[in-house]
mmCIF file of C-alpha atoms in Angstrom:
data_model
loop_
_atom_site.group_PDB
_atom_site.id
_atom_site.type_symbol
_atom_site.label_atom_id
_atom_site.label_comp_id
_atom_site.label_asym_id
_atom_site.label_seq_id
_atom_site.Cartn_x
_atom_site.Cartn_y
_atom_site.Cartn_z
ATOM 1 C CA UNK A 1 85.093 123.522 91.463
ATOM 2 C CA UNK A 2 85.539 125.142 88.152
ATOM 3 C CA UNK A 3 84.780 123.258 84.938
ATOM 4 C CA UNK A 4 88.185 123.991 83.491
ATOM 5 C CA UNK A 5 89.940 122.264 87.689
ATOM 6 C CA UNK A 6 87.410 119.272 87.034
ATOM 7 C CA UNK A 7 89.357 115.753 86.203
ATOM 8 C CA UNK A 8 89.027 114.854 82.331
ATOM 9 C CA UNK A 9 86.547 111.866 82.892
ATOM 10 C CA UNK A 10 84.424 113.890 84.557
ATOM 11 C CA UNK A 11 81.430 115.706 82.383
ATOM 12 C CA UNK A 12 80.511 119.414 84.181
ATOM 13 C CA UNK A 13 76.747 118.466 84.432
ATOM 14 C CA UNK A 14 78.044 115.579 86.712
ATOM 15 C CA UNK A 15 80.795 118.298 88.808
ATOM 16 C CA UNK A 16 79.034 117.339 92.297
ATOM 17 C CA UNK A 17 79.019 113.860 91.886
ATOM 18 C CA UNK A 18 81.841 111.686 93.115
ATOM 19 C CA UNK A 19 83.247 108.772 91.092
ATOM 20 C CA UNK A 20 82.378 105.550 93.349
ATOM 21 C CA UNK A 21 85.446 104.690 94.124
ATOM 22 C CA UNK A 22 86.258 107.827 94.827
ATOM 23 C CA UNK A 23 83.207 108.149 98.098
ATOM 24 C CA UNK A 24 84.534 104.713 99.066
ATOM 25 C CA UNK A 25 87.765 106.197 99.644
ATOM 26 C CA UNK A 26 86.374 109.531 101.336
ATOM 27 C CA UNK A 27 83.907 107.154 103.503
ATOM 28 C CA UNK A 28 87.078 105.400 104.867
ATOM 29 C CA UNK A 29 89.214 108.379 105.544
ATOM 30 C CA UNK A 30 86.515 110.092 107.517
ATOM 31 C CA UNK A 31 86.256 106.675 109.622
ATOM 32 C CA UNK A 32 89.811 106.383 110.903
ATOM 33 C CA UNK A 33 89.845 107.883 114.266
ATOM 34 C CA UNK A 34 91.626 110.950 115.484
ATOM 35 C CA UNK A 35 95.706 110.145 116.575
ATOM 36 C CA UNK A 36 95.382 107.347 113.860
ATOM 37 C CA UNK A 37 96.556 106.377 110.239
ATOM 38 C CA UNK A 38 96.235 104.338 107.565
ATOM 39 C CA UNK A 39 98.797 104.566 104.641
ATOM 40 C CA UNK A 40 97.035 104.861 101.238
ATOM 41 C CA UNK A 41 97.868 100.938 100.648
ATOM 42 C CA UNK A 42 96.178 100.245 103.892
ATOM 43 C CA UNK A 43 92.853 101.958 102.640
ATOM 44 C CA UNK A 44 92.908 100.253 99.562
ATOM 45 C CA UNK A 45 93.272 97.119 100.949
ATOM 46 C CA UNK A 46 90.498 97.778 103.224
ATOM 47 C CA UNK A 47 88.452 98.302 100.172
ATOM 48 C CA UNK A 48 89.631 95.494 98.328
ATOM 49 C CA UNK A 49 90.075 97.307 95.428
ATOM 50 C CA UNK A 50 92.672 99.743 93.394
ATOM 51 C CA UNK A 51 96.101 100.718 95.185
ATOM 52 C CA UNK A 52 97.968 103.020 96.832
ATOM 53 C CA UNK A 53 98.171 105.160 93.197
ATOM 54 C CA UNK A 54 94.392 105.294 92.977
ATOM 55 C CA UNK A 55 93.711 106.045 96.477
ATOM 56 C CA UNK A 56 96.350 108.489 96.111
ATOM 57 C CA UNK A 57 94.537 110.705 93.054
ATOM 58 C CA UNK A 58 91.434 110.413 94.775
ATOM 59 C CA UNK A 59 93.012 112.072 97.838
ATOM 60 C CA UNK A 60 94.838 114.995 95.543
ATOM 61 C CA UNK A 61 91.493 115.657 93.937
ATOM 62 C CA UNK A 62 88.412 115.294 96.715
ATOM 63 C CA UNK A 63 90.042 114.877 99.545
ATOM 64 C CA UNK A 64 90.365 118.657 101.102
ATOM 65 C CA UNK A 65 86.259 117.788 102.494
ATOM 66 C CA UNK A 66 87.702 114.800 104.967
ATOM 67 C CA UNK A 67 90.553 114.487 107.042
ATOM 68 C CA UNK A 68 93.146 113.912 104.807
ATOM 69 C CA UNK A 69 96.217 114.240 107.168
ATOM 70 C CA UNK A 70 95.100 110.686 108.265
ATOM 71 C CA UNK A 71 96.076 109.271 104.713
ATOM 72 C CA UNK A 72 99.812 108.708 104.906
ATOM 73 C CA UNK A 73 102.691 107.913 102.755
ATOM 74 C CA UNK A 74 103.847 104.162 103.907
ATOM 75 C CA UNK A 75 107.246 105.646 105.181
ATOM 76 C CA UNK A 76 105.716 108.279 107.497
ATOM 77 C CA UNK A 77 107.348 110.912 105.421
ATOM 78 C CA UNK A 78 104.762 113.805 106.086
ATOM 79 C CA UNK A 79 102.891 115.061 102.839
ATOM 80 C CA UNK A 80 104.907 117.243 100.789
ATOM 81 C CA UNK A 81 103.760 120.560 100.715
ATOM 82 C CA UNK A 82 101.225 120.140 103.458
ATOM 83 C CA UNK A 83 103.967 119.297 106.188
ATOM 84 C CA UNK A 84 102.780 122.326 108.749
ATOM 85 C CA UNK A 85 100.022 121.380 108.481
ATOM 86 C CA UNK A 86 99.249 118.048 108.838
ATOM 87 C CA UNK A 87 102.241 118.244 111.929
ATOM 88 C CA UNK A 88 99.952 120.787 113.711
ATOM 89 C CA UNK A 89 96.775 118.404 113.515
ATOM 90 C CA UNK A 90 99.004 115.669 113.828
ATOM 91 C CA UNK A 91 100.392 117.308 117.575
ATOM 92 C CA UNK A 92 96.620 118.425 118.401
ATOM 93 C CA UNK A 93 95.402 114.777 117.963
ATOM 94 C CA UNK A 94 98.134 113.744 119.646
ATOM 95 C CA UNK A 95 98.864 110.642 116.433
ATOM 96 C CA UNK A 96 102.349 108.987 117.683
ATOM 97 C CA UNK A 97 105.758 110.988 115.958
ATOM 98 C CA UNK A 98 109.454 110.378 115.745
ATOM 99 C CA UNK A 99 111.095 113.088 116.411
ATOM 100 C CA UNK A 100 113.744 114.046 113.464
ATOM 101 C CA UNK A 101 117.267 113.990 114.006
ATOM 102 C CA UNK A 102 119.511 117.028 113.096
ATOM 103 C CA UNK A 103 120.589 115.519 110.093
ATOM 104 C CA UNK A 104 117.308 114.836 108.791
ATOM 105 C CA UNK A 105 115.818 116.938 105.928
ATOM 106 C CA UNK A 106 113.851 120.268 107.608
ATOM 107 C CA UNK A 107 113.795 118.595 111.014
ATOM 108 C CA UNK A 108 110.154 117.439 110.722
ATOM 109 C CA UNK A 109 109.419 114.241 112.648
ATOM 110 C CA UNK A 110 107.626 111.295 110.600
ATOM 111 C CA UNK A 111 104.599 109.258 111.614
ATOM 112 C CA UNK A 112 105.504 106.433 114.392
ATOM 113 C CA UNK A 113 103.440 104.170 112.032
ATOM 114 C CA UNK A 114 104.047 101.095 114.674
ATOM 115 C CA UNK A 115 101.711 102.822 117.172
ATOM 116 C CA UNK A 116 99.730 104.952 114.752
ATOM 117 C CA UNK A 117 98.056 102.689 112.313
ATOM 118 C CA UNK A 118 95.086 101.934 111.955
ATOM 119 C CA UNK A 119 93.832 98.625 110.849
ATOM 120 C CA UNK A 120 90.074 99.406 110.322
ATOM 121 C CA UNK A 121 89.227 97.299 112.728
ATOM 122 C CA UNK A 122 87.484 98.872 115.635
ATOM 123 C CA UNK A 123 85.257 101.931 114.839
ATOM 124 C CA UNK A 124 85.902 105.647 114.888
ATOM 125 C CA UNK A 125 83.486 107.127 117.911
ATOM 126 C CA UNK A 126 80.129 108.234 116.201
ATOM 127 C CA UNK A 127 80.751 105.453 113.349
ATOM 128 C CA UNK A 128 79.224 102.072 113.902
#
């Protein structure tokens, strides 16, 4: 990361060190397990702290080192921009979709968030 990409509150002598919050988030994300999601309101209410906004920025800004296609918009809309793909991991992981209907924007399914969330509660394999 360049000095002139870095976020204005952080100094370049400090470029490799997250914000707290920020690993929080990133520790969170890498725990939800493959076919799973948790909306960005879900992981901040696992933390206890900040909101879907928050969790949101830290995403845009660190998030490309984690599996990010697990973070999700709350209405299963898949990320803009990054629709191919998140789909493709989505498919390979085998996370629950509803299939678009023709009248539906692109024809890109959405997260089944019913059967795909994650709640935190039991652990990723390899994280206890």
């Amino acid at each position: 990361m360049s000095e002139q990409n870095l976020p204005d509150d952080v100094a370049p002598e400090y470029a490799d060190a997250l914000p707290e919050y920020a690993e929080r988030v990133l520790e969170v994300t890498e725990l939800i397990p493959p076919g799973r999601v948790m909306t960005y309101g879900d992981v901040a209410e696992y933390l206890e702290d900040g909101g879907p906004r928050q969790v949101g920025r830290v995403m845009s800004l660190y998030g490309g080192g984690v599996p990010w296609w697990r973070v999700v918009r709350a209405d299963g809309a898949l990320l803009a921009g990054h629709e191919l793909e998140a789909l493709a991991r989505y498919r390979e992981e085998g996370t629950p979709l509803k299939e678009a209907s023709r009248a539906a924007e692109g024809h890109l399914p959405r997260l089944d968030l019913r059967r795909a969330r994650w709640d935190g509660g039991e652990r990723a394999q390899g994280h206890t």
